[in-house]
């Protein structure tokens, strides 16, 4: 924490380096938070950049009342709302599509707070580590190596449909694992 | 619809894989219908995103930081660039000759503009007209080809449309004129150009900083990206020119109104249709029936072949029936959508509405499957109704008239639904087979089977479903005595069980009084018509409320008489002319005959010809319609109270 205060001070005095260091600490949970909200990962990353920029420009207004992460998340949330407003305007003529409906549902639940998101990311790490070998391999080739389901199917001898289903099952298992971890933490607290 | 199928679709949706309209609908309906499923899937979406963020961090956690730094750098650069540009222009002035002479740029526009349209409304250049006309022609022709190719499945390229160019922005219509507020306008043009340049740089950075797209399906994305960057570069050059121009004009107090960029040709809205296997044939079409495929929607016509992957839609007050090669018939009620029809093993997805199916015997290991967003019915051979409520929480209702059908809900639970029973697959509803109350039954010709040779099915556009049972075994012009003899011999054949008949099988409840309404058209208009316009109905499993002396030994037979009173199809429930002095407009009706069945469940109704010369196109057994239905009353096969 001391380190973070030092970085904030330095950034407030104009050090881009220090601000970058702050971003290194917080970018992952912030992007995860926005991605969960916005769904389109590219758009989410664009909004994340807007939030970084907003934070950088308004660093002077950060008084240290809340944690830096909470403050950053607040800015991100505002940027996300701006994004949604544009979205609504953009799609006012469109009929209801699945994408629109899903992003509305996701956006409707914005109560996730900063510390919860970063805890979830930590838990997700340990849950992925606990996956059976083949599931972990599938997660690695799909998410890290960005291989298509079609290619994974060819390489593993599965059908493409079962790749899709398996991915879904793994995610559901991870979800349960993360939820279990969260409730365990709540129990300990 | 099984949970596994949803898993697959959701997974593909999360991966941004293209889904068909129907697949999207399936997901949408399932998500809307079941809040707990929705929560689960949305949480899965979050996990998916988090796994994505986690993976990109594992790959390169510095990327977002680099992107941020680049952006800050770019902002400074852009400001610096604009400053430099301004000071240079102010120092040197704009060398007219050195300005690039782009078609879309300002220099050409300025040169052509000055002379042509001072103070008058701009003349439309002939190039515009020529440009528009061929474009319209091309659209018309291609639309026509697609309509045809939708039937034949041939492939058509779309080059004609792509070659149509938008009018050049440098045309005289964009001419400017000097004004007394030129200075201010030039200033705002300059500011606008500066802002655009900043935007362009930010957009460019966003584009180049994006992670590489997933291989395979996204490969076009990378091409799109290159194209987008090239377009931005092009735009940047144009804006730089505009900036130079604005600065120059600020000095000269001349101004060019800003204008939009030329429109880019839009994306091809008509994908090339494919050739798919034939699944079924459209039999009957009423009202608005659409056949939707990859190549858009076309109105459905009788005898039209339905191909795999196509979807069928009926509008309000519309009806369609389709027939598979094995005789399986599906009747669609109004506002119904069927999709993903497959050949071979019969499978279809029902998105909403009502359907009535008479399914021919299927191989046991390959039942027909009717899937909805709430569950699926597996049918080996039977007659059934499926109703998908527009309110997703009400789910899918399966009613089995004959045979047995297995219904499986999203949770994977199954229940066997037997004849006279129904089950509902919906979120939060326990899956169970229950007896359904039947308040009304409509029997259309397609549901009837004839025995003997007196009745035959005929096509008739005026009939409710385009089909009627006709009997005309006598000659209506014969003397009355002959007709009477024919009538008597018909009665005899009915009594001694040698008469022809049309038999309908359906499900009805015990101990309810169903009014019987026969919709028919008497084909005779001569004075002897009254001898040729009666039929007898028999309910072997029940009793009728009023027997006729001719059939006094059989309490299950009733006479329906009087269709000749009107020269069209209409509903008659008893004897429409018992007093002998009714007029067509005010027929004196007996109250309708009612029938009562001894047992709840499958029932039989037979229609006999009594020297009849008429067409029957529907029979209604109803606890609701106790008085004659309007002539225009067209019940749907699956009406419920």
Short mmCIF file of C-alpha atoms in Angstrom, two decimals, chain B residues 46-536:
data_model
loop_
_atom_site.label_atom_id
_atom_site.label_comp_id
_atom_site.label_asym_id
_atom_site.label_seq_id
_atom_site.Cartn_x
_atom_site.Cartn_y
_atom_site.Cartn_z
CA UNK B 46 -18.38 -13.27 -17.17
CA UNK B 47 -16.12 -16.25 -16.62
CA UNK B 48 -15.49 -16.35 -20.36
CA UNK B 49 -14.48 -12.68 -20.36
CA UNK B 50 -12.32 -13.15 -17.32
CA UNK B 51 -10.60 -16.12 -18.86
CA UNK B 52 -9.97 -13.91 -21.87
CA UNK B 53 -8.48 -11.12 -19.78
CA UNK B 54 -6.46 -13.65 -17.80
CA UNK B 55 -5.11 -15.19 -21.00
CA UNK B 56 -4.20 -11.85 -22.53
CA UNK B 57 -2.38 -10.98 -19.32
CA UNK B 58 -0.51 -14.26 -19.43
CA UNK B 59 0.42 -13.53 -23.03
CA UNK B 60 1.35 -9.89 -22.56
CA UNK B 61 0.30 -7.98 -19.48
CA UNK B 62 2.11 -4.89 -20.75
CA UNK B 63 -0.11 -4.39 -23.80
CA UNK B 64 -2.71 -2.17 -22.11
CA UNK B 65 0.04 -0.06 -20.57
CA UNK B 66 1.81 0.31 -23.89
CA UNK B 67 -1.45 1.24 -25.52
CA UNK B 68 -2.10 3.86 -22.88
CA UNK B 69 1.37 5.34 -23.23
CA UNK B 70 1.03 5.42 -26.98
CA UNK B 71 -2.23 7.22 -26.67
CA UNK B 72 -0.83 9.86 -24.40
CA UNK B 73 2.09 10.18 -26.78
CA UNK B 74 -0.23 10.45 -29.74
CA UNK B 75 -2.24 13.17 -28.12
CA UNK B 76 0.90 15.14 -27.62
CA UNK B 77 2.01 14.36 -31.16
CA UNK B 78 -1.29 15.41 -32.64
CA UNK B 79 -1.26 18.69 -30.77
CA UNK B 80 2.36 19.17 -31.76
CA UNK B 81 1.61 18.34 -35.37
CA UNK B 82 -1.23 20.81 -35.55
CA UNK B 83 0.84 23.51 -33.94
CA UNK B 84 3.68 22.87 -36.35
CA UNK B 85 1.37 22.83 -39.32
CA UNK B 86 -0.32 26.06 -38.29
CA UNK B 87 2.87 27.94 -37.69
CA UNK B 88 4.33 26.70 -40.97
CA UNK B 89 1.28 27.74 -42.93
CA UNK B 90 1.15 31.08 -41.25
CA UNK B 91 4.81 31.57 -42.03
CA UNK B 92 4.81 30.40 -45.63
CA UNK B 93 1.26 30.77 -46.84
CA UNK B 94 -0.32 28.02 -48.88
CA UNK B 95 1.45 27.37 -52.12
CA UNK B 96 -1.57 26.91 -54.42
CA UNK B 97 0.21 24.66 -56.89
CA UNK B 98 1.53 22.36 -54.21
CA UNK B 99 -1.91 21.49 -52.86
CA UNK B 100 -2.77 17.93 -53.80
CA UNK B 101 -5.43 17.71 -56.47
CA UNK B 102 -7.57 14.93 -55.07
CA UNK B 103 -11.01 14.21 -56.39
CA UNK B 104 -12.34 14.30 -52.87
CA UNK B 105 -10.05 17.06 -51.68
CA UNK B 106 -10.63 20.74 -51.48
CA UNK B 107 -8.52 22.08 -54.33
CA UNK B 108 -10.60 20.73 -57.18
CA UNK B 109 -13.74 21.69 -55.43
CA UNK B 110 -12.60 25.24 -55.06
CA UNK B 111 -11.53 25.54 -58.67
CA UNK B 112 -14.75 24.20 -60.15
CA UNK B 113 -16.97 25.75 -57.57
CA UNK B 114 -16.33 29.39 -58.04
CA UNK B 115 -17.63 29.84 -61.49
CA UNK B 116 -20.73 27.74 -61.49
CA UNK B 117 -23.24 28.50 -58.86
CA UNK B 118 -23.02 31.93 -57.41
CA UNK B 119 -26.25 32.77 -55.69
CA UNK B 120 -28.29 30.19 -57.56
CA UNK B 121 -29.39 26.79 -56.46
CA UNK B 122 -26.82 24.21 -57.46
CA UNK B 123 -27.39 22.53 -60.76
CA UNK B 124 -27.42 18.78 -60.49
CA UNK B 125 -24.65 17.51 -62.68
CA UNK B 126 -25.55 14.93 -65.26
CA UNK B 127 -23.10 12.50 -63.72
CA UNK B 128 -25.41 12.21 -60.72
CA UNK B 129 -28.33 11.14 -62.86
CA UNK B 130 -26.32 8.60 -64.73
CA UNK B 131 -24.86 7.35 -61.51
CA UNK B 132 -28.23 6.79 -59.92
CA UNK B 133 -30.04 5.19 -62.80
CA UNK B 134 -27.76 2.22 -63.38
CA UNK B 135 -27.62 1.68 -59.65
CA UNK B 136 -31.37 1.37 -59.48
CA UNK B 137 -31.40 -0.93 -62.47
CA UNK B 138 -28.76 -3.14 -60.97
CA UNK B 139 -30.69 -3.45 -57.73
CA UNK B 140 -33.89 -4.40 -59.50
CA UNK B 141 -32.24 -7.04 -61.62
CA UNK B 142 -30.30 -8.59 -58.80
CA UNK B 143 -33.34 -8.71 -56.56
CA UNK B 144 -35.15 -10.59 -59.28
CA UNK B 145 -32.32 -13.04 -59.76
CA UNK B 146 -32.26 -13.69 -56.06
CA UNK B 147 -35.91 -14.42 -56.00
CA UNK B 148 -35.43 -17.00 -58.70
CA UNK B 149 -32.20 -18.33 -57.30
CA UNK B 150 -33.91 -18.73 -53.98
CA UNK B 151 -36.01 -21.37 -55.67
CA UNK B 152 -33.36 -22.92 -57.85
CA UNK B 153 -30.44 -22.42 -55.56
CA UNK B 154 -28.05 -21.08 -58.20
CA UNK B 155 -25.27 -18.76 -57.25
CA UNK B 156 -25.19 -15.14 -58.26
CA UNK B 157 -22.40 -12.68 -57.85
CA UNK B 158 -23.01 -9.19 -56.67
CA UNK B 159 -20.49 -7.30 -58.72
CA UNK B 160 -22.96 -5.03 -60.47
CA UNK B 161 -23.85 -3.26 -57.27
CA UNK B 162 -20.35 -2.89 -56.03
CA UNK B 163 -19.25 -1.04 -59.12
CA UNK B 164 -21.82 1.70 -58.63
CA UNK B 165 -20.00 4.73 -57.37
CA UNK B 166 -21.32 7.49 -55.19
CA UNK B 167 -21.31 10.93 -56.76
CA UNK B 168 -17.95 12.62 -56.55
CA UNK B 169 -17.84 15.12 -53.71
CA UNK B 170 -15.99 17.46 -56.00
CA UNK B 171 -19.06 17.96 -58.15
CA UNK B 172 -20.40 21.44 -58.58
CA UNK B 173 -23.32 20.76 -56.29
CA UNK B 174 -20.93 21.26 -53.44
CA UNK B 175 -19.92 24.67 -54.58
CA UNK B 176 -19.26 27.38 -52.04
CA UNK B 177 -19.84 31.07 -52.08
CA UNK B 178 -18.13 33.85 -50.21
CA UNK B 179 -19.99 35.36 -47.29
CA UNK B 180 -19.50 38.12 -44.80
CA UNK B 181 -18.85 35.69 -41.98
CA UNK B 182 -16.07 33.95 -43.79
CA UNK B 183 -13.49 34.54 -41.15
CA UNK B 184 -15.55 32.93 -38.45
CA UNK B 185 -16.43 29.99 -40.64
CA UNK B 186 -12.84 29.40 -41.59
CA UNK B 187 -11.96 29.36 -37.94
CA UNK B 188 -14.61 26.80 -37.13
CA UNK B 189 -13.58 24.69 -40.12
CA UNK B 190 -10.03 24.80 -38.84
CA UNK B 191 -11.07 23.75 -35.35
CA UNK B 192 -13.19 21.00 -36.79
CA UNK B 193 -10.37 19.67 -38.89
CA UNK B 194 -8.05 19.71 -35.88
CA UNK B 195 -10.55 17.81 -33.80
CA UNK B 196 -11.05 15.31 -36.62
CA UNK B 197 -7.31 14.77 -36.85
CA UNK B 198 -7.12 14.03 -33.15
CA UNK B 199 -10.02 11.63 -33.45
CA UNK B 200 -8.44 9.90 -36.41
CA UNK B 201 -5.18 9.40 -34.57
CA UNK B 202 -6.99 7.97 -31.57
CA UNK B 203 -9.03 5.66 -33.75
CA UNK B 204 -5.92 4.52 -35.55
CA UNK B 205 -4.22 3.74 -32.26
CA UNK B 206 -7.23 1.82 -31.06
CA UNK B 207 -7.15 -0.23 -34.22
CA UNK B 208 -3.48 -1.08 -34.25
CA UNK B 209 -3.38 -1.79 -30.54
CA UNK B 210 -6.08 -4.43 -30.68
CA UNK B 211 -4.92 -7.95 -30.02
CA UNK B 212 -4.74 -10.14 -33.11
CA UNK B 213 -8.05 -11.76 -33.89
CA UNK B 214 -8.72 -15.42 -33.26
CA UNK B 215 -7.70 -17.54 -36.22
CA UNK B 216 -10.29 -19.09 -38.50
CA UNK B 217 -13.61 -17.34 -38.23
CA UNK B 218 -12.01 -14.03 -37.43
CA UNK B 219 -9.54 -14.03 -40.28
CA UNK B 220 -11.72 -11.61 -42.19
CA UNK B 221 -11.46 -9.35 -39.18
CA UNK B 222 -7.75 -8.90 -39.81
CA UNK B 223 -8.49 -7.92 -43.40
CA UNK B 224 -11.17 -5.57 -42.16
CA UNK B 225 -8.64 -4.10 -39.78
CA UNK B 226 -6.14 -3.44 -42.58
CA UNK B 227 -8.88 -1.89 -44.64
CA UNK B 228 -10.04 0.25 -41.73
CA UNK B 229 -6.50 1.49 -41.10
CA UNK B 230 -6.05 2.28 -44.79
CA UNK B 231 -9.31 4.17 -44.76
CA UNK B 232 -8.21 6.13 -41.71
CA UNK B 233 -4.93 7.02 -43.39
CA UNK B 234 -6.86 8.21 -46.40
CA UNK B 235 -9.18 10.24 -44.18
CA UNK B 236 -6.25 11.69 -42.34
CA UNK B 237 -4.71 12.95 -45.58
CA UNK B 238 -7.98 14.48 -46.62
CA UNK B 239 -8.43 16.17 -43.28
CA UNK B 240 -4.88 17.49 -43.38
CA UNK B 241 -5.71 19.03 -46.73
CA UNK B 242 -8.84 20.50 -45.30
CA UNK B 243 -6.90 21.92 -42.42
CA UNK B 244 -4.39 23.53 -44.75
CA UNK B 245 -7.20 24.93 -46.76
CA UNK B 246 -9.08 26.24 -43.74
CA UNK B 247 -5.99 28.01 -42.44
CA UNK B 248 -5.36 29.52 -45.83
CA UNK B 249 -8.92 30.64 -46.22
CA UNK B 250 -8.93 32.06 -42.74
CA UNK B 251 -6.36 34.46 -44.09
CA UNK B 252 -8.18 35.16 -47.31
CA UNK B 253 -11.61 35.30 -45.68
CA UNK B 254 -13.00 32.73 -48.04
CA UNK B 255 -14.66 29.62 -46.81
CA UNK B 256 -15.53 26.11 -47.87
CA UNK B 257 -18.52 24.57 -46.16
CA UNK B 258 -17.60 21.36 -44.51
CA UNK B 259 -19.26 18.29 -45.85
CA UNK B 260 -19.50 14.63 -45.14
CA UNK B 261 -17.18 12.07 -46.56
CA UNK B 262 -18.38 10.21 -49.62
CA UNK B 263 -20.51 7.26 -48.59
CA UNK B 264 -18.70 3.98 -48.63
CA UNK B 265 -20.42 1.19 -50.50
CA UNK B 266 -22.44 -0.66 -47.89
CA UNK B 267 -21.85 -4.29 -47.03
CA UNK B 268 -23.46 -6.84 -49.26
CA UNK B 269 -26.95 -7.30 -47.79
CA UNK B 270 -27.75 -10.34 -49.92
CA UNK B 271 -25.61 -13.33 -49.14
CA UNK B 272 -25.44 -15.99 -51.82
CA UNK B 273 -28.08 -18.68 -51.31
CA UNK B 274 -27.10 -22.30 -51.03
CA UNK B 275 -28.72 -25.44 -52.33
CA UNK B 276 -30.27 -27.53 -49.61
CA UNK B 277 -32.11 -30.81 -49.58
CA UNK B 278 -35.88 -30.85 -49.92
CA UNK B 279 -37.63 -31.62 -46.64
CA UNK B 280 -41.33 -31.27 -47.17
CA UNK B 281 -43.87 -29.69 -49.46
CA UNK B 282 -46.11 -26.79 -48.66
CA UNK B 283 -49.63 -28.07 -49.06
CA UNK B 284 -51.93 -25.31 -48.14
CA UNK B 285 -51.38 -21.62 -47.60
CA UNK B 286 -53.80 -19.13 -46.11
CA UNK B 287 -53.10 -15.51 -45.35
CA UNK B 288 -49.51 -14.51 -44.81
CA UNK B 289 -47.09 -17.40 -45.05
CA UNK B 290 -43.41 -16.71 -45.49
CA UNK B 291 -40.55 -18.99 -46.34
CA UNK B 292 -37.32 -17.57 -45.04
CA UNK B 293 -33.91 -18.76 -46.10
CA UNK B 294 -30.43 -17.38 -46.37
CA UNK B 295 -31.61 -15.35 -49.32
CA UNK B 296 -34.39 -13.52 -47.55
CA UNK B 297 -38.08 -14.16 -47.27
CA UNK B 298 -40.44 -15.23 -49.99
CA UNK B 299 -44.18 -15.79 -49.75
CA UNK B 300 -45.07 -19.46 -49.48
CA UNK B 301 -47.13 -21.03 -52.26
CA UNK B 302 -48.91 -24.37 -52.41
CA UNK B 303 -46.72 -27.20 -53.74
CA UNK B 304 -43.62 -25.26 -52.91
CA UNK B 305 -40.71 -27.36 -51.75
CA UNK B 306 -39.34 -26.55 -48.31
CA UNK B 307 -35.63 -27.05 -48.02
CA UNK B 308 -33.41 -27.90 -45.10
CA UNK B 309 -32.46 -24.80 -43.15
CA UNK B 310 -35.41 -22.76 -44.34
CA UNK B 311 -37.88 -21.43 -41.87
CA UNK B 312 -41.62 -21.02 -42.10
CA UNK B 313 -43.60 -18.18 -40.65
CA UNK B 314 -47.32 -17.59 -40.57
CA UNK B 315 -48.80 -14.19 -39.86
CA UNK B 316 -51.93 -13.29 -37.92
CA UNK B 317 -55.04 -15.13 -39.07
CA UNK B 318 -52.90 -17.30 -41.31
CA UNK B 319 -52.43 -20.99 -41.75
CA UNK B 320 -50.08 -23.34 -43.52
CA UNK B 321 -49.82 -27.08 -43.81
CA UNK B 322 -46.80 -29.01 -44.92
CA UNK B 323 -46.42 -32.60 -45.83
CA UNK B 324 -43.37 -34.81 -45.58
CA UNK B 325 -42.75 -37.56 -48.12
CA UNK B 326 -43.80 -40.21 -45.57
CA UNK B 327 -47.22 -38.64 -45.16
CA UNK B 328 -46.47 -36.80 -41.92
CA UNK B 329 -48.45 -33.61 -41.93
CA UNK B 330 -47.84 -30.48 -39.93
CA UNK B 331 -50.41 -27.75 -39.70
CA UNK B 332 -49.25 -24.38 -38.50
CA UNK B 333 -51.68 -22.06 -36.76
CA UNK B 334 -51.40 -18.30 -36.87
CA UNK B 335 -48.26 -16.38 -35.86
CA UNK B 336 -46.20 -19.52 -35.79
CA UNK B 337 -42.54 -19.93 -36.65
CA UNK B 338 -40.92 -23.24 -37.51
CA UNK B 339 -37.22 -23.42 -38.19
CA UNK B 340 -34.34 -25.77 -38.82
CA UNK B 341 -36.43 -28.33 -40.64
CA UNK B 342 -34.22 -31.25 -41.50
CA UNK B 343 -34.66 -34.02 -44.00
CA UNK B 344 -34.24 -37.69 -43.25
CA UNK B 345 -34.62 -37.79 -39.52
CA UNK B 346 -37.45 -35.37 -38.97
CA UNK B 347 -36.56 -32.55 -36.69
CA UNK B 348 -37.78 -29.03 -36.43
CA UNK B 349 -37.53 -26.13 -34.08
CA UNK B 350 -40.70 -24.31 -33.17
CA UNK B 351 -40.06 -20.78 -32.02
CA UNK B 352 -43.60 -19.77 -31.27
CA UNK B 353 -47.22 -20.36 -32.10
CA UNK B 354 -49.29 -23.49 -32.46
CA UNK B 355 -48.98 -26.59 -34.53
CA UNK B 356 -51.02 -29.67 -35.11
CA UNK B 357 -49.11 -32.70 -36.32
CA UNK B 358 -50.18 -36.04 -37.65
CA UNK B 359 -46.97 -37.96 -37.59
CA UNK B 360 -46.64 -41.11 -39.69
CA UNK B 361 -44.96 -44.06 -38.02
CA UNK B 362 -41.27 -43.24 -37.54
CA UNK B 363 -38.41 -45.66 -36.95
CA UNK B 364 -38.26 -46.19 -33.20
CA UNK B 365 -34.61 -45.22 -32.97
CA UNK B 366 -35.23 -42.12 -35.05
CA UNK B 367 -38.30 -40.34 -33.75
CA UNK B 368 -39.50 -37.05 -35.06
CA UNK B 369 -38.32 -34.25 -32.78
CA UNK B 370 -40.19 -31.03 -32.26
CA UNK B 371 -37.90 -28.76 -30.30
CA UNK B 372 -38.75 -25.47 -28.67
CA UNK B 373 -36.82 -23.19 -26.35
CA UNK B 374 -38.47 -24.98 -23.43
CA UNK B 375 -38.05 -28.61 -24.29
CA UNK B 376 -38.54 -31.13 -27.01
CA UNK B 377 -41.15 -33.66 -28.00
CA UNK B 378 -40.02 -37.00 -29.43
CA UNK B 379 -42.68 -38.55 -31.59
CA UNK B 380 -42.78 -42.05 -33.00
CA UNK B 381 -46.15 -41.80 -34.73
CA UNK B 382 -49.19 -39.99 -33.49
CA UNK B 383 -51.41 -36.95 -33.65
CA UNK B 384 -50.53 -34.08 -31.40
CA UNK B 385 -50.67 -30.37 -30.83
CA UNK B 386 -47.80 -28.19 -29.71
CA UNK B 387 -48.40 -24.70 -28.39
CA UNK B 388 -45.60 -22.28 -27.61
CA UNK B 389 -46.94 -19.35 -25.67
CA UNK B 390 -45.62 -15.91 -26.60
CA UNK B 391 -45.13 -15.43 -22.87
CA UNK B 392 -41.89 -17.36 -22.36
CA UNK B 393 -42.69 -18.20 -18.76
CA UNK B 394 -45.65 -20.28 -19.95
CA UNK B 395 -43.34 -22.47 -21.99
CA UNK B 396 -44.34 -25.21 -24.36
CA UNK B 397 -47.54 -27.20 -24.14
CA UNK B 398 -47.82 -30.58 -25.78
CA UNK B 399 -51.22 -32.18 -26.28
CA UNK B 400 -51.41 -35.73 -27.53
CA UNK B 401 -54.55 -36.77 -29.34
CA UNK B 402 -53.40 -40.20 -30.37
CA UNK B 403 -50.42 -42.36 -29.50
CA UNK B 404 -47.60 -41.54 -27.12
CA UNK B 405 -45.04 -38.76 -27.16
CA UNK B 406 -42.01 -38.26 -24.98
CA UNK B 407 -41.47 -34.71 -23.77
CA UNK B 408 -38.11 -33.60 -22.45
CA UNK B 409 -37.58 -30.27 -20.71
CA UNK B 410 -34.42 -28.19 -20.45
CA UNK B 411 -33.47 -29.83 -17.20
CA UNK B 412 -33.30 -33.11 -19.13
CA UNK B 413 -36.32 -34.61 -17.39
CA UNK B 414 -38.65 -36.61 -19.58
CA UNK B 415 -42.28 -37.60 -19.34
CA UNK B 416 -44.37 -39.87 -21.53
CA UNK B 417 -47.55 -38.16 -22.63
CA UNK B 418 -50.36 -40.43 -23.75
CA UNK B 419 -53.41 -39.75 -25.80
CA UNK B 420 -55.83 -37.31 -24.20
CA UNK B 421 -53.04 -35.93 -22.05
CA UNK B 422 -50.88 -32.89 -22.10
CA UNK B 423 -47.68 -31.74 -20.47
CA UNK B 424 -46.02 -28.37 -20.15
CA UNK B 425 -42.29 -27.81 -20.42
CA UNK B 426 -41.47 -24.48 -18.80
CA UNK B 427 -39.00 -23.13 -16.30
CA UNK B 428 -40.17 -23.68 -12.78
CA UNK B 429 -43.03 -25.96 -13.82
CA UNK B 430 -42.97 -29.58 -12.79
CA UNK B 431 -42.99 -31.82 -15.83
CA UNK B 432 -46.01 -34.07 -15.60
CA UNK B 433 -48.55 -35.61 -17.92
CA UNK B 434 -52.10 -34.50 -17.20
CA UNK B 435 -55.40 -35.10 -18.83
CA UNK B 436 -56.42 -32.05 -20.80
CA UNK B 437 -59.94 -30.73 -20.76
CA UNK B 438 -61.28 -30.57 -24.28
CA UNK B 439 -63.85 -27.86 -24.78
CA UNK B 440 -63.79 -27.81 -28.51
CA UNK B 441 -62.66 -30.04 -31.34
CA UNK B 442 -62.35 -29.02 -34.97
CA UNK B 443 -62.22 -31.76 -37.55
CA UNK B 444 -60.81 -30.75 -40.91
CA UNK B 445 -60.84 -32.96 -44.00
CA UNK B 446 -57.15 -33.77 -43.62
CA UNK B 447 -57.91 -35.53 -40.35
CA UNK B 448 -60.54 -37.76 -41.96
CA UNK B 449 -60.17 -41.16 -43.60
CA UNK B 450 -62.77 -42.49 -45.96
CA UNK B 451 -64.14 -46.00 -46.02
CA UNK B 452 -66.02 -47.15 -49.10
CA UNK B 453 -66.38 -45.24 -52.34
CA UNK B 454 -69.07 -42.65 -51.70
CA UNK B 455 -66.80 -39.94 -50.36
CA UNK B 456 -63.79 -38.44 -52.00
CA UNK B 457 -61.47 -35.61 -51.05
CA UNK B 458 -61.59 -32.65 -53.42
CA UNK B 459 -59.67 -29.41 -53.58
CA UNK B 460 -61.85 -26.37 -53.13
CA UNK B 461 -60.57 -22.85 -52.72
CA UNK B 462 -63.71 -21.86 -50.86
CA UNK B 463 -63.25 -24.59 -48.28
CA UNK B 464 -61.68 -23.61 -44.95
CA UNK B 465 -58.51 -25.59 -45.55
CA UNK B 466 -58.82 -25.72 -49.31
CA UNK B 467 -60.01 -29.29 -49.09
CA UNK B 468 -63.44 -30.89 -48.66
CA UNK B 469 -65.05 -34.32 -48.61
CA UNK B 470 -67.52 -34.58 -51.43
CA UNK B 471 -70.26 -37.10 -52.00
CA UNK B 472 -72.33 -37.06 -55.19
CA UNK B 473 -73.39 -40.60 -55.82
CA UNK B 474 -76.86 -39.64 -56.96
CA UNK B 475 -78.18 -37.56 -59.79
CA UNK B 476 -79.94 -34.46 -58.37
CA UNK B 477 -81.95 -34.00 -61.57
CA UNK B 478 -83.64 -37.38 -61.10
CA UNK B 479 -87.41 -37.40 -60.26
CA UNK B 480 -88.26 -36.93 -56.60
CA UNK B 481 -89.40 -40.53 -56.29
CA UNK B 482 -85.97 -41.74 -57.40
CA UNK B 483 -84.27 -39.41 -54.96
CA UNK B 484 -86.47 -40.64 -52.13
CA UNK B 485 -85.60 -44.23 -53.04
CA UNK B 486 -81.91 -43.37 -53.02
CA UNK B 487 -82.33 -41.73 -49.62
CA UNK B 488 -84.08 -44.74 -48.18
CA UNK B 489 -81.46 -47.12 -49.48
CA UNK B 490 -78.71 -44.91 -47.97
CA UNK B 491 -80.45 -45.06 -44.59
CA UNK B 492 -80.64 -48.80 -44.92
CA UNK B 493 -76.93 -49.08 -45.67
CA UNK B 494 -76.13 -46.93 -42.62
CA UNK B 495 -78.32 -49.12 -40.44
CA UNK B 496 -76.93 -52.39 -41.70
CA UNK B 497 -73.33 -51.14 -41.59
CA UNK B 498 -72.60 -51.31 -45.29
CA UNK B 499 -72.54 -47.55 -45.96
CA UNK B 500 -69.45 -45.57 -46.88
CA UNK B 501 -68.28 -42.96 -44.45
CA UNK B 502 -65.51 -40.58 -43.51
CA UNK B 503 -64.07 -41.31 -40.11
CA UNK B 504 -62.40 -38.80 -37.82
CA UNK B 505 -60.41 -39.72 -34.72
CA UNK B 506 -59.84 -37.18 -31.99
CA UNK B 507 -59.79 -36.73 -28.25
CA UNK B 508 -62.74 -35.50 -26.20
CA UNK B 509 -64.01 -35.62 -22.65
CA UNK B 510 -66.73 -37.76 -21.14
CA UNK B 511 -69.89 -36.19 -19.75
CA UNK B 512 -69.76 -32.96 -21.69
CA UNK B 513 -72.37 -31.87 -24.17
CA UNK B 514 -70.63 -31.01 -27.39
CA UNK B 515 -72.75 -29.15 -29.91
CA UNK B 516 -72.15 -30.59 -33.37
CA UNK B 517 -71.79 -28.12 -36.22
CA UNK B 518 -71.19 -29.43 -39.72
CA UNK B 519 -69.86 -26.93 -42.23
CA UNK B 520 -70.90 -27.92 -45.72
CA UNK B 521 -71.91 -26.68 -49.15
CA UNK B 522 -74.85 -28.22 -50.98
CA UNK B 523 -73.93 -28.62 -54.63
CA UNK B 524 -77.51 -28.69 -55.84
CA UNK B 525 -79.46 -25.51 -56.56
CA UNK B 526 -82.57 -26.98 -58.14
CA UNK B 527 -85.90 -27.40 -56.33
CA UNK B 528 -84.90 -30.94 -55.39
CA UNK B 529 -81.96 -29.66 -53.35
CA UNK B 530 -83.78 -30.46 -50.12
CA UNK B 531 -83.40 -34.15 -50.90
CA UNK B 532 -79.67 -33.94 -51.24
CA UNK B 533 -78.49 -31.81 -48.33
CA UNK B 534 -78.41 -34.03 -45.28
CA UNK B 535 -75.68 -36.12 -43.70
CA UNK B 536 -75.75 -38.47 -40.76
#
